[in-house]
mmCIF file with all atom_site columns, C-alpha atoms in Angstrom:
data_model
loop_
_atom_site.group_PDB
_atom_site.id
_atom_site.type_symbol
_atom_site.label_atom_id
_atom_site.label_alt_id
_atom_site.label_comp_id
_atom_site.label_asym_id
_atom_site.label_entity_id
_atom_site.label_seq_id
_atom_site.pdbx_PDB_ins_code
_atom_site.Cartn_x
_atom_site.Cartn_y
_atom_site.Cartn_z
_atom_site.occupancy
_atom_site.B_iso_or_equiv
_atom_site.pdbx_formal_charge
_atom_site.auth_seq_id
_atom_site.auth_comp_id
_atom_site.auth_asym_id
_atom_site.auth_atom_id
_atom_site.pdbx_PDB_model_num
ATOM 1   C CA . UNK A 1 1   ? -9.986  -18.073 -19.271 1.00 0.00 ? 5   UNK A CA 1
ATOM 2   C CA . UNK A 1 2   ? -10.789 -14.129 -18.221 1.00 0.00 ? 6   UNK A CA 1
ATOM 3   C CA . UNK A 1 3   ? -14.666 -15.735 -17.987 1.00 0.00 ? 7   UNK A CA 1
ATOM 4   C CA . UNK A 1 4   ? -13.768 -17.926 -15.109 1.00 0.00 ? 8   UNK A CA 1
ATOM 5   C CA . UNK A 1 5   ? -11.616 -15.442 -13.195 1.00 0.00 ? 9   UNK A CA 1
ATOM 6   C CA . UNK A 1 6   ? -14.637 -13.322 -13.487 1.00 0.00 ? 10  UNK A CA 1
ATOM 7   C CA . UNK A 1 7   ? -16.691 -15.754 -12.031 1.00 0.00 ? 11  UNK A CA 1
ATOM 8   C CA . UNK A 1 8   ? -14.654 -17.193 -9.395  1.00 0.00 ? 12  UNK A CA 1
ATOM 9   C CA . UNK A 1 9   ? -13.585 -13.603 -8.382  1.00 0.00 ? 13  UNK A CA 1
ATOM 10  C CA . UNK A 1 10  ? -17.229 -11.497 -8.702  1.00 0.00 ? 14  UNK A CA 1
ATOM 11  C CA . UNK A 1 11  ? -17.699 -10.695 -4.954  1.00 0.00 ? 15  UNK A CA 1
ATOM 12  C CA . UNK A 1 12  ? -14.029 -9.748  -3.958  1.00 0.00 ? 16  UNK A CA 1
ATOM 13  C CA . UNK A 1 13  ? -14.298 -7.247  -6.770  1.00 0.00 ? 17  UNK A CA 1
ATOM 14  C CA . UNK A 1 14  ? -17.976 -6.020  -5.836  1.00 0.00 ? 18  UNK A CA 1
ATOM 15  C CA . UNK A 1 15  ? -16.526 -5.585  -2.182  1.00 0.00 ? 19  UNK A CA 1
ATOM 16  C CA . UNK A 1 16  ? -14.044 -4.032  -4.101  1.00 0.00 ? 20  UNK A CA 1
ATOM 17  C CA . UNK A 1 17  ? -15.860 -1.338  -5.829  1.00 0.00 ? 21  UNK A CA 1
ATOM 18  C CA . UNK A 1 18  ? -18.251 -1.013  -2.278  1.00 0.00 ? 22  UNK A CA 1
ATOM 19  C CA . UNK A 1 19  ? -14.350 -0.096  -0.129  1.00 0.00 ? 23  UNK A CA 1
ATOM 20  C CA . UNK A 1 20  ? -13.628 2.151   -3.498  1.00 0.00 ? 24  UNK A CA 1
ATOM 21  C CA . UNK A 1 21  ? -16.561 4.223   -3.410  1.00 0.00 ? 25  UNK A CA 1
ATOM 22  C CA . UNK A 1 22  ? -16.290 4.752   0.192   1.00 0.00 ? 26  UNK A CA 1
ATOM 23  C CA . UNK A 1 23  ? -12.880 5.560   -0.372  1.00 0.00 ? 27  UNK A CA 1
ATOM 24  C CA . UNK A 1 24  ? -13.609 8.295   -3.225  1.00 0.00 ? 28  UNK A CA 1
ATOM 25  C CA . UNK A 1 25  ? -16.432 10.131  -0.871  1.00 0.00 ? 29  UNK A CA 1
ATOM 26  C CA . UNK A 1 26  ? -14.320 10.190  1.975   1.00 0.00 ? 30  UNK A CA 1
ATOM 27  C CA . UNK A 1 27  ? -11.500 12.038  -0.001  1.00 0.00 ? 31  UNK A CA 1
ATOM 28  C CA . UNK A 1 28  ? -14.158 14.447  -1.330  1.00 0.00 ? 32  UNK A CA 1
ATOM 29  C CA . UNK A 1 29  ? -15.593 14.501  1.959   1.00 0.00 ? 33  UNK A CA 1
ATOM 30  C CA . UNK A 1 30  ? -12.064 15.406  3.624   1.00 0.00 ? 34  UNK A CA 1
ATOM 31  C CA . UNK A 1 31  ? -11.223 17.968  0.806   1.00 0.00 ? 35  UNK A CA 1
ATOM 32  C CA . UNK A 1 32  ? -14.253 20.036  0.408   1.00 0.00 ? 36  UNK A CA 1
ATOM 33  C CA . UNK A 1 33  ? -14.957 20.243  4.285   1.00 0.00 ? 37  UNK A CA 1
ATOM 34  C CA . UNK A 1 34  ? -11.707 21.755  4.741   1.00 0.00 ? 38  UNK A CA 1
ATOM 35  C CA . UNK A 1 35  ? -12.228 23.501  7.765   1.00 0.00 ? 39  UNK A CA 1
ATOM 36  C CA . UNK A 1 36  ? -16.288 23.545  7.404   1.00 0.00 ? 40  UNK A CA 1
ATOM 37  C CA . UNK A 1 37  ? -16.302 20.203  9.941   1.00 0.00 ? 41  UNK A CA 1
ATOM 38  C CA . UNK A 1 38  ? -15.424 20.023  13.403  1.00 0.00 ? 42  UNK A CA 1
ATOM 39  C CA . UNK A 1 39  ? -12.020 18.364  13.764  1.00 0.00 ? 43  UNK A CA 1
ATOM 40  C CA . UNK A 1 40  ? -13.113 15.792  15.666  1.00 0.00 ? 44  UNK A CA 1
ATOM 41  C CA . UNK A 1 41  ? -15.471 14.142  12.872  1.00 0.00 ? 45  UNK A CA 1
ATOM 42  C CA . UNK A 1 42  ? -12.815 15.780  9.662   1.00 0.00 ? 46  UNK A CA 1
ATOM 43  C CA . UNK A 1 43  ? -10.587 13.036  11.506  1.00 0.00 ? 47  UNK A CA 1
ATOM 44  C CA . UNK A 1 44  ? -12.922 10.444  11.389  1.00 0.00 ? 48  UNK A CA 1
ATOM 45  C CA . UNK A 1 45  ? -13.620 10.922  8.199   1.00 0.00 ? 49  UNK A CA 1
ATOM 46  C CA . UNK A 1 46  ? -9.757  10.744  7.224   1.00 0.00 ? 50  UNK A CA 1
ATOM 47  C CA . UNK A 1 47  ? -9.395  7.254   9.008   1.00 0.00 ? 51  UNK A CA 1
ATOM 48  C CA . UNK A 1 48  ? -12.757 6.206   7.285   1.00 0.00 ? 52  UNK A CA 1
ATOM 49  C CA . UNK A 1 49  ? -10.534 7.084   3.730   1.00 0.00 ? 53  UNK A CA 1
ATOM 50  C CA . UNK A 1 50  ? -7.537  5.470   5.231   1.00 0.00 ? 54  UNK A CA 1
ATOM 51  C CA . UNK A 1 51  ? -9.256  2.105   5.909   1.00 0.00 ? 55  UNK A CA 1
ATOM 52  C CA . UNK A 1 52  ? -11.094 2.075   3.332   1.00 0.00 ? 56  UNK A CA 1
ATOM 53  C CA . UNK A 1 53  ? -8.092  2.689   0.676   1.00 0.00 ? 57  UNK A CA 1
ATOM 54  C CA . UNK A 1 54  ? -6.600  -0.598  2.775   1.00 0.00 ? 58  UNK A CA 1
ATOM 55  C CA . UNK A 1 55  ? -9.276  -2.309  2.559   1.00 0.00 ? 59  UNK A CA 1
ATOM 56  C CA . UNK A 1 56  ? -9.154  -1.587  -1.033  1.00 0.00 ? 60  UNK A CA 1
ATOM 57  C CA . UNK A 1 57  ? -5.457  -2.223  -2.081  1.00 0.00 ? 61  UNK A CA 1
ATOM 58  C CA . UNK A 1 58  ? -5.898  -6.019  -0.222  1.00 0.00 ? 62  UNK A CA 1
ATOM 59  C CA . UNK A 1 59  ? -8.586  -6.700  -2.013  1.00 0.00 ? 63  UNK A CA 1
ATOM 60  C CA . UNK A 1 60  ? -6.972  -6.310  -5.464  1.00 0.00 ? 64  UNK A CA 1
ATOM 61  C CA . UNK A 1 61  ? -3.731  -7.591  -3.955  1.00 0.00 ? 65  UNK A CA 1
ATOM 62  C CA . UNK A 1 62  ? -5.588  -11.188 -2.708  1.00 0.00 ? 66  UNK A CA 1
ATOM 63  C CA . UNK A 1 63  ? -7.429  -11.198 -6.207  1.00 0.00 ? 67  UNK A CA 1
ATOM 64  C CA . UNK A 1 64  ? -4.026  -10.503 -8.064  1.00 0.00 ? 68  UNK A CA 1
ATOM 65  C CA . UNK A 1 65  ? -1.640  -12.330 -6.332  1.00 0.00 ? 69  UNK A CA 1
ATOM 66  C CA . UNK A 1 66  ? -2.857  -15.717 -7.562  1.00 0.00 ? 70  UNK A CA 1
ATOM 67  C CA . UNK A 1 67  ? -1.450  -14.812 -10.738 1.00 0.00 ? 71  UNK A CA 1
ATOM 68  C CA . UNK A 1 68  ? 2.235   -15.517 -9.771  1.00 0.00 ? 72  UNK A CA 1
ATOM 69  C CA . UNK A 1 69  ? 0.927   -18.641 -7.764  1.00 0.00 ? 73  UNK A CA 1
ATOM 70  C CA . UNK A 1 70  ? -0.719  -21.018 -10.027 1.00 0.00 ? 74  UNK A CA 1
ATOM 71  C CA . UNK A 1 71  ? -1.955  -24.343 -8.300  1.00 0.00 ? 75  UNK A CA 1
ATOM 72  C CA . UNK A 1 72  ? -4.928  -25.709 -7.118  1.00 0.00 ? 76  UNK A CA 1
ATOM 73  C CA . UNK A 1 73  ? -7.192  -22.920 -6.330  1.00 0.00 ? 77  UNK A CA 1
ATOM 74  C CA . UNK A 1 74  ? -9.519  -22.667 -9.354  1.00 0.00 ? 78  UNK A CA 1
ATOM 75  C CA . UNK A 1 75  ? -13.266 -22.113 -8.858  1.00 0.00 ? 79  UNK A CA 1
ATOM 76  C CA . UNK A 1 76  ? -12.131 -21.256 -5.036  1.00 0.00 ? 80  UNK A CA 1
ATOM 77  C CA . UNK A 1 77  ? -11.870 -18.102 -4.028  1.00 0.00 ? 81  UNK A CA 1
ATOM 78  C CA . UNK A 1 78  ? -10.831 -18.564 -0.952  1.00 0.00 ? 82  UNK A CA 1
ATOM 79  C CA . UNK A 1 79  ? -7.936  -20.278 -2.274  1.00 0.00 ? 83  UNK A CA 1
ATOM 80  C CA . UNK A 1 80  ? -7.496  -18.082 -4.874  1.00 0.00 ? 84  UNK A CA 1
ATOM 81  C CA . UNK A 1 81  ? -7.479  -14.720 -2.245  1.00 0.00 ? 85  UNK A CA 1
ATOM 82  C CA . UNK A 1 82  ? -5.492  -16.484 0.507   1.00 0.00 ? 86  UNK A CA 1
ATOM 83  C CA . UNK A 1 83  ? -2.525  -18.091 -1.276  1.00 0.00 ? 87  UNK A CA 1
ATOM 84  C CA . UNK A 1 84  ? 1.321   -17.741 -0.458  1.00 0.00 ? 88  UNK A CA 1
ATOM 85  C CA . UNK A 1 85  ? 1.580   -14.272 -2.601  1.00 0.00 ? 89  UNK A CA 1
ATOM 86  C CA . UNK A 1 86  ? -0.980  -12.524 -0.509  1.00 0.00 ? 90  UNK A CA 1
ATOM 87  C CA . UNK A 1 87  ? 0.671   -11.678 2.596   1.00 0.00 ? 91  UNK A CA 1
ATOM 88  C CA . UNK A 1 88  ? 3.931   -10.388 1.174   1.00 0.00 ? 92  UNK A CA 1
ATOM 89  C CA . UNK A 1 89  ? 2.686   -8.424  -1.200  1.00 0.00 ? 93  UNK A CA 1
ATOM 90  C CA . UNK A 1 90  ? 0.186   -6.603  0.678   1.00 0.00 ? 94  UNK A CA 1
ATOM 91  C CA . UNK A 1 91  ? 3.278   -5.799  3.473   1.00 0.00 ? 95  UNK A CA 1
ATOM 92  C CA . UNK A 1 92  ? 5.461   -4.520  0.949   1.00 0.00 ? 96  UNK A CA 1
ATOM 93  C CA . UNK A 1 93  ? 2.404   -2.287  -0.779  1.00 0.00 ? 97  UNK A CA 1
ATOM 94  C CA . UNK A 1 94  ? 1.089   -1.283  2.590   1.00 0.00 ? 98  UNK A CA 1
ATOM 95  C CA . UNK A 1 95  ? 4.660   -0.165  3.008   1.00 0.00 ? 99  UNK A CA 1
ATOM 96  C CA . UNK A 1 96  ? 5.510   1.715   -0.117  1.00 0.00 ? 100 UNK A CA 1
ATOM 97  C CA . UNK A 1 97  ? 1.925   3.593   0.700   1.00 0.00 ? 101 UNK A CA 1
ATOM 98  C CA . UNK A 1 98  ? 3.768   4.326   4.122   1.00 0.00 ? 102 UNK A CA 1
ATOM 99  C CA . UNK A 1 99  ? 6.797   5.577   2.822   1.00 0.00 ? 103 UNK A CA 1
ATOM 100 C CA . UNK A 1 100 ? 5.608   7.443   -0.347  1.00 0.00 ? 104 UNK A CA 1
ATOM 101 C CA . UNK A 1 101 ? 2.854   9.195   2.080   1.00 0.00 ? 105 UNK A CA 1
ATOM 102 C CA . UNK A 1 102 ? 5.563   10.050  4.569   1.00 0.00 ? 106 UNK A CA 1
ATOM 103 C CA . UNK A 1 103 ? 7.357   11.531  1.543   1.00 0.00 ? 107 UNK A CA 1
ATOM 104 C CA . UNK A 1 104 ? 4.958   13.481  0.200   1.00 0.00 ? 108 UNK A CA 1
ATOM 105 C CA . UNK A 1 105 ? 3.932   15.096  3.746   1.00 0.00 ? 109 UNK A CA 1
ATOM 106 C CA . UNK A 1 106 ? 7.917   15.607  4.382   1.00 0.00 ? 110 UNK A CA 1
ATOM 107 C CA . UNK A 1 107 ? 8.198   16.936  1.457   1.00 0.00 ? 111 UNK A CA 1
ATOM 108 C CA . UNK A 1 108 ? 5.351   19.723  1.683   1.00 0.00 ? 112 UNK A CA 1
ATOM 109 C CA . UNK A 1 109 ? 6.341   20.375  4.889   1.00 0.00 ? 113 UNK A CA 1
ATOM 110 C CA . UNK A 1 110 ? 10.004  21.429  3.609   1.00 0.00 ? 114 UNK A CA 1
ATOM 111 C CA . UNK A 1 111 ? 8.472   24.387  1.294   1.00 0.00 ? 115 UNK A CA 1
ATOM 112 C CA . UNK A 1 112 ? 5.372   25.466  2.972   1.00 0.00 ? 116 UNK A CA 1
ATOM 113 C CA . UNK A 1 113 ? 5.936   24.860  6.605   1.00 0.00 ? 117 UNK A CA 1
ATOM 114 C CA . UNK A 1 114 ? 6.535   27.804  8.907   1.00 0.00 ? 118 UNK A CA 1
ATOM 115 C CA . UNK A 1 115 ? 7.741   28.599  11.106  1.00 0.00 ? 119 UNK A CA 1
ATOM 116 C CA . UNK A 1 116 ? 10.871  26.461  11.222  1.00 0.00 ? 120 UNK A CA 1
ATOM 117 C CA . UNK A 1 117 ? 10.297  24.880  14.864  1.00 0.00 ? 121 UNK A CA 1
ATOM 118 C CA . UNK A 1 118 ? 6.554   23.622  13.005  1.00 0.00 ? 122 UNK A CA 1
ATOM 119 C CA . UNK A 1 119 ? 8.908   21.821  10.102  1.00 0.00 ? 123 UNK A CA 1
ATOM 120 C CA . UNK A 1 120 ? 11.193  20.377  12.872  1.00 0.00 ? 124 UNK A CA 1
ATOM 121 C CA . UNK A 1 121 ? 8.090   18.678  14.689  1.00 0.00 ? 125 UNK A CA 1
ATOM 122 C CA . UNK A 1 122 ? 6.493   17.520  11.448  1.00 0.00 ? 126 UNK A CA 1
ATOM 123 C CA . UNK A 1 123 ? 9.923   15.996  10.407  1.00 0.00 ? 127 UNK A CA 1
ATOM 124 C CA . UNK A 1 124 ? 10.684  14.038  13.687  1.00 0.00 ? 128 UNK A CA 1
ATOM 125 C CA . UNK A 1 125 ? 7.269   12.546  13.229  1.00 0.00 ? 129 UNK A CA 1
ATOM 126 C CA . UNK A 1 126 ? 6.847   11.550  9.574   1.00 0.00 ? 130 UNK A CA 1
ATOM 127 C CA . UNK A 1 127 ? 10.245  9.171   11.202  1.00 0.00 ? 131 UNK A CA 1
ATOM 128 C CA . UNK A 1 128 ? 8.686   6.932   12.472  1.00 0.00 ? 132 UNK A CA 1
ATOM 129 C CA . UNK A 1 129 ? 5.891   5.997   9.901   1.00 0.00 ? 133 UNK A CA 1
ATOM 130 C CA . UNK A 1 130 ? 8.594   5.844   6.981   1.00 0.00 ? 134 UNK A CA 1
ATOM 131 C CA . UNK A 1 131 ? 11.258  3.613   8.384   1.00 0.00 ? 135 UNK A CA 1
ATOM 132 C CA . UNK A 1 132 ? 7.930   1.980   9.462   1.00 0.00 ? 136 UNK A CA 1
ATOM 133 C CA . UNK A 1 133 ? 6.973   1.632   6.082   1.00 0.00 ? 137 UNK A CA 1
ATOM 134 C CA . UNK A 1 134 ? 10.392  0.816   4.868   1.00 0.00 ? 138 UNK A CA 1
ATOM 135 C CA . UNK A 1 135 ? 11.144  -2.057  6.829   1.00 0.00 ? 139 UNK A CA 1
ATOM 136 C CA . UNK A 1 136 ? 7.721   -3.894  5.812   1.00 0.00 ? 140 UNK A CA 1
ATOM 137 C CA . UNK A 1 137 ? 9.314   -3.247  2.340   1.00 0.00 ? 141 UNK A CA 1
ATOM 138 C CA . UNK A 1 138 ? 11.728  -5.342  3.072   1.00 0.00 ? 142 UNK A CA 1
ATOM 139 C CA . UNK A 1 139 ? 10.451  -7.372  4.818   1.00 0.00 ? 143 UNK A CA 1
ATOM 140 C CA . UNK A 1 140 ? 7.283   -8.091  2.416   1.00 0.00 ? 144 UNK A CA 1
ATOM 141 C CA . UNK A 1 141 ? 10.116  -8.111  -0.746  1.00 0.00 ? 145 UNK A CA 1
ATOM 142 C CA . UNK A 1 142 ? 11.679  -11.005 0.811   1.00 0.00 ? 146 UNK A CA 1
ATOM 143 C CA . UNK A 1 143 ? 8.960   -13.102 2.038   1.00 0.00 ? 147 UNK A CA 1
ATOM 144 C CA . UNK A 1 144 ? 7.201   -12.204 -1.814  1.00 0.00 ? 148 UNK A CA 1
ATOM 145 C CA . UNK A 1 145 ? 10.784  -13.536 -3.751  1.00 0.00 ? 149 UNK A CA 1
ATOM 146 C CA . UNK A 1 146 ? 10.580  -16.356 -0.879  1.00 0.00 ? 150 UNK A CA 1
ATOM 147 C CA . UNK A 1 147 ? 7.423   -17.444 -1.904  1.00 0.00 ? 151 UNK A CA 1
ATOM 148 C CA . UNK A 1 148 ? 7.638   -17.529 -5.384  1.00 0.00 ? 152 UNK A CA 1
ATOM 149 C CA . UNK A 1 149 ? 6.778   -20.898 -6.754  1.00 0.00 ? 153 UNK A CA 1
ATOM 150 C CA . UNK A 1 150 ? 9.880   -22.308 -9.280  1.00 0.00 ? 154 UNK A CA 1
ATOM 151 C CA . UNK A 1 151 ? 8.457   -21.025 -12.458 1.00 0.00 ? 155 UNK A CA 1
ATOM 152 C CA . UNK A 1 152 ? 8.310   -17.329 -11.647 1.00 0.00 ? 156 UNK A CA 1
ATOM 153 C CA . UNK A 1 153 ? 11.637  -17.599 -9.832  1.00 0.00 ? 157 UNK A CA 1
ATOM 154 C CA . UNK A 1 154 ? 12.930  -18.829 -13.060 1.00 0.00 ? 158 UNK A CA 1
ATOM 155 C CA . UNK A 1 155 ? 11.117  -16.054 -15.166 1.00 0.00 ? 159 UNK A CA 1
ATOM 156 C CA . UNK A 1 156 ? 12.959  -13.643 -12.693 1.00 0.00 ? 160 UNK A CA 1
ATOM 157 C CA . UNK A 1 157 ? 16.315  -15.083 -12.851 1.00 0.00 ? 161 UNK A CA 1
ATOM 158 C CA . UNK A 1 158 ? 16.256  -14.849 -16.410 1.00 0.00 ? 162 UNK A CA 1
ATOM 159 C CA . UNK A 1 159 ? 14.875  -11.292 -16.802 1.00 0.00 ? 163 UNK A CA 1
ATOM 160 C CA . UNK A 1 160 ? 17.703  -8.775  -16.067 1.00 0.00 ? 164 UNK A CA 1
ATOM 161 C CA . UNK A 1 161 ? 16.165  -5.317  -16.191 1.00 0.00 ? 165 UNK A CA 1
ATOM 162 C CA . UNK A 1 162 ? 13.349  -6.774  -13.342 1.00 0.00 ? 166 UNK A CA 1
ATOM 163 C CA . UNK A 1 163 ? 16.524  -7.801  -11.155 1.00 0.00 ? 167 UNK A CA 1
ATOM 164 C CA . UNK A 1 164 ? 17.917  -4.418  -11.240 1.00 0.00 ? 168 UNK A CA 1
ATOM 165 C CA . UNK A 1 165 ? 14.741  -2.880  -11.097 1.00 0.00 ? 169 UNK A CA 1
ATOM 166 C CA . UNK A 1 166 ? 14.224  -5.184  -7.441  1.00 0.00 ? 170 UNK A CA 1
ATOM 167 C CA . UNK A 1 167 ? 17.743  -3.776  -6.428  1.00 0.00 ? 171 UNK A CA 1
ATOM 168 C CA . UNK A 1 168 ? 17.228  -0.544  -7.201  1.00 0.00 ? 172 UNK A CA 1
ATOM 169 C CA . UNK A 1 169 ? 14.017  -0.596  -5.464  1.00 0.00 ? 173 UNK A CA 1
ATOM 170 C CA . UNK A 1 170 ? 15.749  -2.558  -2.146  1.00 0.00 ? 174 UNK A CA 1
ATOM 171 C CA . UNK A 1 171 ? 18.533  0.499   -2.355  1.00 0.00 ? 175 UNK A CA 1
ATOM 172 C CA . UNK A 1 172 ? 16.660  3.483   -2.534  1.00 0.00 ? 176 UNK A CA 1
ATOM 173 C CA . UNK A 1 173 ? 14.417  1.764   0.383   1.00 0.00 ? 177 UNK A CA 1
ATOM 174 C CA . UNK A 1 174 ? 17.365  1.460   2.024   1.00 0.00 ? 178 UNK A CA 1
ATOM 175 C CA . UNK A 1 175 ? 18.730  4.861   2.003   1.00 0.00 ? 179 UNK A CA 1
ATOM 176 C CA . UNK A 1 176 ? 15.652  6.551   2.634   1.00 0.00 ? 180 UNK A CA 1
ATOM 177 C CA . UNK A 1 177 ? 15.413  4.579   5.815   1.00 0.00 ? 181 UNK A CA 1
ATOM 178 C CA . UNK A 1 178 ? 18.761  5.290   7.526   1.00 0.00 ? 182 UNK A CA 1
ATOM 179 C CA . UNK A 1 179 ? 18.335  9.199   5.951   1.00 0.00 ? 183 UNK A CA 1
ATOM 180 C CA . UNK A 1 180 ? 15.206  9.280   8.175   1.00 0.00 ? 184 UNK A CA 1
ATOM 181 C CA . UNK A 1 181 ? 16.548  7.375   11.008  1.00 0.00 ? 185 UNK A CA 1
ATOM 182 C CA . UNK A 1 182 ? 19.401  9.789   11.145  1.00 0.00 ? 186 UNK A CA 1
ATOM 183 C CA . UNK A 1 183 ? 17.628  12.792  10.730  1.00 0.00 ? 187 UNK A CA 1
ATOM 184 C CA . UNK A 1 184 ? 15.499  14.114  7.636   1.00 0.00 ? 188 UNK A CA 1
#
């Protein structure tokens, strides 16, 4: 029941909320001080939002992942946090964060980047951090579909738009990769 999950989970969540808050000030911190802070610290406080939002999505990823692995880890948190689901699906979300970040920056970059030798620099080195990002992807996908115990492989198997929805996601991962490793 939700009441034991609640229990058994109640400190990964506080630590949770803790990483989350930190998280929220920092972004406030790095928007608002635009300029205000010396560059030295505005960078600190960008890696302080950047741990802290990692911190934060493997929190939630330990405390969700149990779901698709049932077994013997109930009233253990421990157990519960470090099952086979964990590791894989933080790679492949740590990944997508990567890739969609590299994106978005690429992206921006395209329209409001001048002159054009400043676009060329930013696009050789948002590279590296999306193929980066797109190989732990992979990488994560496989080792999450690996890991699945039998009764969520057979739940998958037997759900067709989730299958094309995984392909989908494993193609357009794919393109975007060689795209960047051949030049944005």
């Amino acid at each position: 029941p939700t009441e034991f999950l609640i229990h058994t989970f109640v400190f990964g969540w506080a630590m949770e909320y803790v990483f989350f808050i930190v998280e929220i000030v920092a972004a406030f911190l790095f928007y608002y001080a635009w300029g205000k802070l010396p560059p030295a610290v505005h960078q600190k406080v960008g890696w302080i939002y950047a741990i802290s939002a990692w911190m934060s999505l493997f929190i939630i990823t330990g405390i969700t992942a149990f779901m698709l692995q049932p077994g013997d880890w109930q009233g253990s948190f421990w157990k519960g946090f470090l099952n086979p689901q964990t590791i894989p699906q933080t790679l492949t979300r740590t990944g997508a964060s990567l890739l969609l970040a590299t994106l978005y920056v690429y992206l921006h970059a395209a329209f409001k980047a001048r002159p054009q030798i400043l676009r060329d620099l930013i696009a050789r080195r948002s590279a590296i951090p999306a193929m980066v990002g797109a190989a732990m992807i992979t990488v994560g996908g496989g080792l999450w579909f690996l890991f699945l115990p039998e009764s969520a492989r057979a739940a998958l198997t037997g759900a067709a738009a989730l299958n094309i929805m995984m392909g989908l996601v494993f193609a357009l991962t794919a393109i975007v990769f060689f795209m960047f490793y051949f030049g944005p």
